[in-house]
GROMACS .gro file of C-alpha atoms in nm:
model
  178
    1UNK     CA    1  -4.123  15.558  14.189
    2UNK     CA    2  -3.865  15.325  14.129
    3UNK     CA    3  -3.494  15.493  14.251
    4UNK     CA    4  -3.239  15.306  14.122
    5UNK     CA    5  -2.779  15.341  14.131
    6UNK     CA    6  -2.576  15.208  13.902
    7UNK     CA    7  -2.443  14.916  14.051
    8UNK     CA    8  -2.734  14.708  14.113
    9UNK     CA    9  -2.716  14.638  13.711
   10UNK     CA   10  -2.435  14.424  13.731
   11UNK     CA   11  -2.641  14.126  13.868
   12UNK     CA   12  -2.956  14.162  13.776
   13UNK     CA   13  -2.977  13.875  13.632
   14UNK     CA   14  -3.197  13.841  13.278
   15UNK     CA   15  -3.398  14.175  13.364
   16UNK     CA   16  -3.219  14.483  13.334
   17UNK     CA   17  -3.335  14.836  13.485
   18UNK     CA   18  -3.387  15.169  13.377
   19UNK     CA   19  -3.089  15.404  13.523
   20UNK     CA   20  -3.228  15.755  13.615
   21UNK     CA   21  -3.139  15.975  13.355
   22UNK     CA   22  -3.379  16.255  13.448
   23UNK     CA   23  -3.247  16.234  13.792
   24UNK     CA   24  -2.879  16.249  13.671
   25UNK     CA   25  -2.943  16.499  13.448
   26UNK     CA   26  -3.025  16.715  13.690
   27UNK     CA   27  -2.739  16.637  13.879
   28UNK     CA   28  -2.496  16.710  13.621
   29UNK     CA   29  -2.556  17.056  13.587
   30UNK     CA   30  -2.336  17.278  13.776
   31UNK     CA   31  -2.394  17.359  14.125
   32UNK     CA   32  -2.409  17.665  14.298
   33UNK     CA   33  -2.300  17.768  14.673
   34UNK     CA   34  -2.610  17.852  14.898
   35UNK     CA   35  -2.708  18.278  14.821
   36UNK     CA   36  -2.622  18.391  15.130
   37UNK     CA   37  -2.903  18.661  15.111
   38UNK     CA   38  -2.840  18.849  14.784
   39UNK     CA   39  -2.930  18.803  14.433
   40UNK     CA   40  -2.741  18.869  14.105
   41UNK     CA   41  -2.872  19.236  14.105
   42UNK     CA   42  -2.775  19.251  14.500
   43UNK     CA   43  -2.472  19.186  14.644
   44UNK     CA   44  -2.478  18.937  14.950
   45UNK     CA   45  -2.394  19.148  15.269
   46UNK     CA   46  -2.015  19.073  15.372
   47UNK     CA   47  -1.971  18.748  15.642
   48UNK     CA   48  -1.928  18.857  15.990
   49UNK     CA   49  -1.750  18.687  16.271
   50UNK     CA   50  -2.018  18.525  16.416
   51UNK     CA   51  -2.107  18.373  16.081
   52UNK     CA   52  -2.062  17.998  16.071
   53UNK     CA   53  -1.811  17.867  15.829
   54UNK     CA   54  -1.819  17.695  15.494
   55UNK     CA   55  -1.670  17.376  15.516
   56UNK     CA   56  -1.387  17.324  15.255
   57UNK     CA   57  -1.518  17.148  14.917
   58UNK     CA   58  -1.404  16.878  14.707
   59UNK     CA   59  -1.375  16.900  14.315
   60UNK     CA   60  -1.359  16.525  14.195
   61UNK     CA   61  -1.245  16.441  13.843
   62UNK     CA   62  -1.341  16.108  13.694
   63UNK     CA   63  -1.139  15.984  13.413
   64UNK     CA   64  -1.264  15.681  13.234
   65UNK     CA   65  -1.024  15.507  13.023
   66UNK     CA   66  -1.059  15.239  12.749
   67UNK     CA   67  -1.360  15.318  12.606
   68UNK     CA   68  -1.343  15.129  12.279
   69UNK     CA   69  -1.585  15.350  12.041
   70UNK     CA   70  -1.793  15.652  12.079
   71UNK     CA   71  -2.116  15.519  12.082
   72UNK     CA   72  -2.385  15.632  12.326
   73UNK     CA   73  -2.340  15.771  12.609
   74UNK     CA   74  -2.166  15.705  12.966
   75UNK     CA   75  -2.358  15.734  13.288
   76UNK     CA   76  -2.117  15.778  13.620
   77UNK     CA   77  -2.223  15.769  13.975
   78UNK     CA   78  -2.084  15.880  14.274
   79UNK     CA   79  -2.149  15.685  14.637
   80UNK     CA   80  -2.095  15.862  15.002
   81UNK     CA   81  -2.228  15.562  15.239
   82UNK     CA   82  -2.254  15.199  15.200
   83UNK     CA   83  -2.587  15.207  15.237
   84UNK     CA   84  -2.642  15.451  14.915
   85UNK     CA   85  -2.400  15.203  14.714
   86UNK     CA   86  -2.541  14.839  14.825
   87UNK     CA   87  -2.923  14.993  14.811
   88UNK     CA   88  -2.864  15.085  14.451
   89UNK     CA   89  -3.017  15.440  14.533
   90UNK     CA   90  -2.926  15.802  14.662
   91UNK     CA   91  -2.627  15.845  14.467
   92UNK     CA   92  -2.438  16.205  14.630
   93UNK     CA   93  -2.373  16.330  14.261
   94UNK     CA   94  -2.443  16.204  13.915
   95UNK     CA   95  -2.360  16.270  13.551
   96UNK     CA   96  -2.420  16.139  13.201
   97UNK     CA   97  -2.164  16.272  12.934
   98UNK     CA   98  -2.114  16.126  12.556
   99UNK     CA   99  -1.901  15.893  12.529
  100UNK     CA  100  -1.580  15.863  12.322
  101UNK     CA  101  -1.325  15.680  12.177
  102UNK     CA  102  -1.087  15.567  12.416
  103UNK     CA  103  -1.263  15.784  12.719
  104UNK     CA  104  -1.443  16.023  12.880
  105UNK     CA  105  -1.431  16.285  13.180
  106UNK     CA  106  -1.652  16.402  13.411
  107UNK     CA  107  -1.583  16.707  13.715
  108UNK     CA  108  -1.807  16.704  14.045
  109UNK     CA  109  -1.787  17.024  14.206
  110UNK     CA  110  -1.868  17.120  14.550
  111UNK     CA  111  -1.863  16.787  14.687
  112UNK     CA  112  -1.768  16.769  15.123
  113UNK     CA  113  -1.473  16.594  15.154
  114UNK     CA  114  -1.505  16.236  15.293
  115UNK     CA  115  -1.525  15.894  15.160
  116UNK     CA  116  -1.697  15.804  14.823
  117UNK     CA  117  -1.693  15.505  14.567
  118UNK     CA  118  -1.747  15.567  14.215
  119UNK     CA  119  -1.910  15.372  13.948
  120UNK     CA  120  -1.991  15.390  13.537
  121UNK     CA  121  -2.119  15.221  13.276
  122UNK     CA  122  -2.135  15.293  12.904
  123UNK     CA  123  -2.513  15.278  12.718
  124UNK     CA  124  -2.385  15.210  12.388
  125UNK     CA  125  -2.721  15.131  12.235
  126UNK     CA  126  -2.909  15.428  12.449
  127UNK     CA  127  -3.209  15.222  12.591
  128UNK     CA  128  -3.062  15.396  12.952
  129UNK     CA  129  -2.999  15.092  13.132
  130UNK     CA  130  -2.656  14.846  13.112
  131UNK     CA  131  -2.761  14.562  12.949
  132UNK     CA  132  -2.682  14.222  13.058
  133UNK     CA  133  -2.695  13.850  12.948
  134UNK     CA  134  -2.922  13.584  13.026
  135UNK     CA  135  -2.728  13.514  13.345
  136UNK     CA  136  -2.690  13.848  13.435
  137UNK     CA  137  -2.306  13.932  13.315
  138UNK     CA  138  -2.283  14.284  13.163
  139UNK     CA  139  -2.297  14.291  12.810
  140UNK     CA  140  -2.160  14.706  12.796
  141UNK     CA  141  -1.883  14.820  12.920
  142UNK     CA  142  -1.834  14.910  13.290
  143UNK     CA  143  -1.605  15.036  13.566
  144UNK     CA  144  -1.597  15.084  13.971
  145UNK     CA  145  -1.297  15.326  14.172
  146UNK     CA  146  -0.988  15.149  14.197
  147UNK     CA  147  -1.086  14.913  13.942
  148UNK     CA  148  -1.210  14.670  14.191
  149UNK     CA  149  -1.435  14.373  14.032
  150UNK     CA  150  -1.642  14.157  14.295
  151UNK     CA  151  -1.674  13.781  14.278
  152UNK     CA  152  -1.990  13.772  14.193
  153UNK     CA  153  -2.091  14.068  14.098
  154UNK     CA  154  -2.014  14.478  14.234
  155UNK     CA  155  -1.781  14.522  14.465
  156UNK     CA  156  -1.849  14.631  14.825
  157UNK     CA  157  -1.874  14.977  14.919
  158UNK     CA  158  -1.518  14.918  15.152
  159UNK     CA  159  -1.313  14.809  14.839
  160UNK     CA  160  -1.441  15.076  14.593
  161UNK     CA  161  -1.436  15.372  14.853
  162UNK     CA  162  -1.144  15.654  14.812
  163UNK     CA  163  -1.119  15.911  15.105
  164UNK     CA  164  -1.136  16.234  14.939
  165UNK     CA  165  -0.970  16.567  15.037
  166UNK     CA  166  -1.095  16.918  15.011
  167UNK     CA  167  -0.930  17.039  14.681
  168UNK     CA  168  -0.921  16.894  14.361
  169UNK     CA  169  -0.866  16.568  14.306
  170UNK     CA  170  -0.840  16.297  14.019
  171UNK     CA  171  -1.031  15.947  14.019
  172UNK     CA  172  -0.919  15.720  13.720
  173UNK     CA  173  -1.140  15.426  13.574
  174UNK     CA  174  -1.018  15.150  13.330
  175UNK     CA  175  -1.349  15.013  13.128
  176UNK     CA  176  -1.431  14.662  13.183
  177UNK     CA  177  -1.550  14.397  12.948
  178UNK     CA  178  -1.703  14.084  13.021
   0.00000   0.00000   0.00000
């Protein structure tokens, strides 16, 4: 089974790869905390002392900018480890969302707080993958966390990664054209 990310696209070279849009469609429905025993007919029993706690949670919102038409849709990715980012698999939350004029938005919920790099692209002719040219530029528009570009291709995990809080917080992504 092939597992692929989003940034390996970028430098492909003249083959281009399916993203996982079964995968990431699964991960952009909500998500739920862990039942803690009950069920939507029961009511979970009430935490005791000795009951470990919940760590706090993150709620990330991605805000991609510069989107020049509303064609297709936009698939966004985001990274917890280097490894996840670099190996082009075993993203920590996904999410495709239509794409429109001028941008789009997407909200993670329930992430832990800690360091993650976030990456997009926009499918504007819905084959599912980013498209690229002969020697491997992007031909669709594209985007990494703190608008970092690479020299020859993504960027590295280090440059891209923002240390996120438990709370809500805001990511913003300017669209890049090549």
């Amino acid at each position: 089974m092939l597992r692929t990310g989003l940034l390996f696209l970028l430098l492909l070279g003249p083959c281009a790869v399916a993203w996982p849009a079964a995968r990431l469609a699964a991960a952009a429905l909500p998500s739920s905390p862990p039942d803690a025993g009950g069920s939507a007919k029961t009511p979970a029993p009430p935490a005791t002392a000795t009951a470990p706690a919940r760590p706090a949670r993150s709620t990330v919102t991605v805000r991609i900018q510069g989107l020049r038409h509303d064609r297709g849709k936009v698939f966004v990715a985001l990274y917890d480890s280097r490894r996840a980012f670099t190996e082009k698999r075993g993203e920590a939350a996904g999410a495709v969302v239509p794409a429109k004029s001028g941008g789009a938005v997407v909200v993670f919920d329930n992430l832990l707080p800690g360091k993650y790099a976030a990456a997009f692209f926009q499918d504007e002719n819905g084959n599912q993958k980013l498209d690229t040219s002969f020697f491997g530029a992007p031909t669709e528009p594209f985007g990494f966390s703190k608008d970092v570009m690479g020299k020859r291709g993504p960027p590295s995990f280090e440059a891209a990664a923002l240390d996120l809080p438990a709370g809500p917080v805001s990511v913003v992504m300017n669209a890049k054209y090549l």
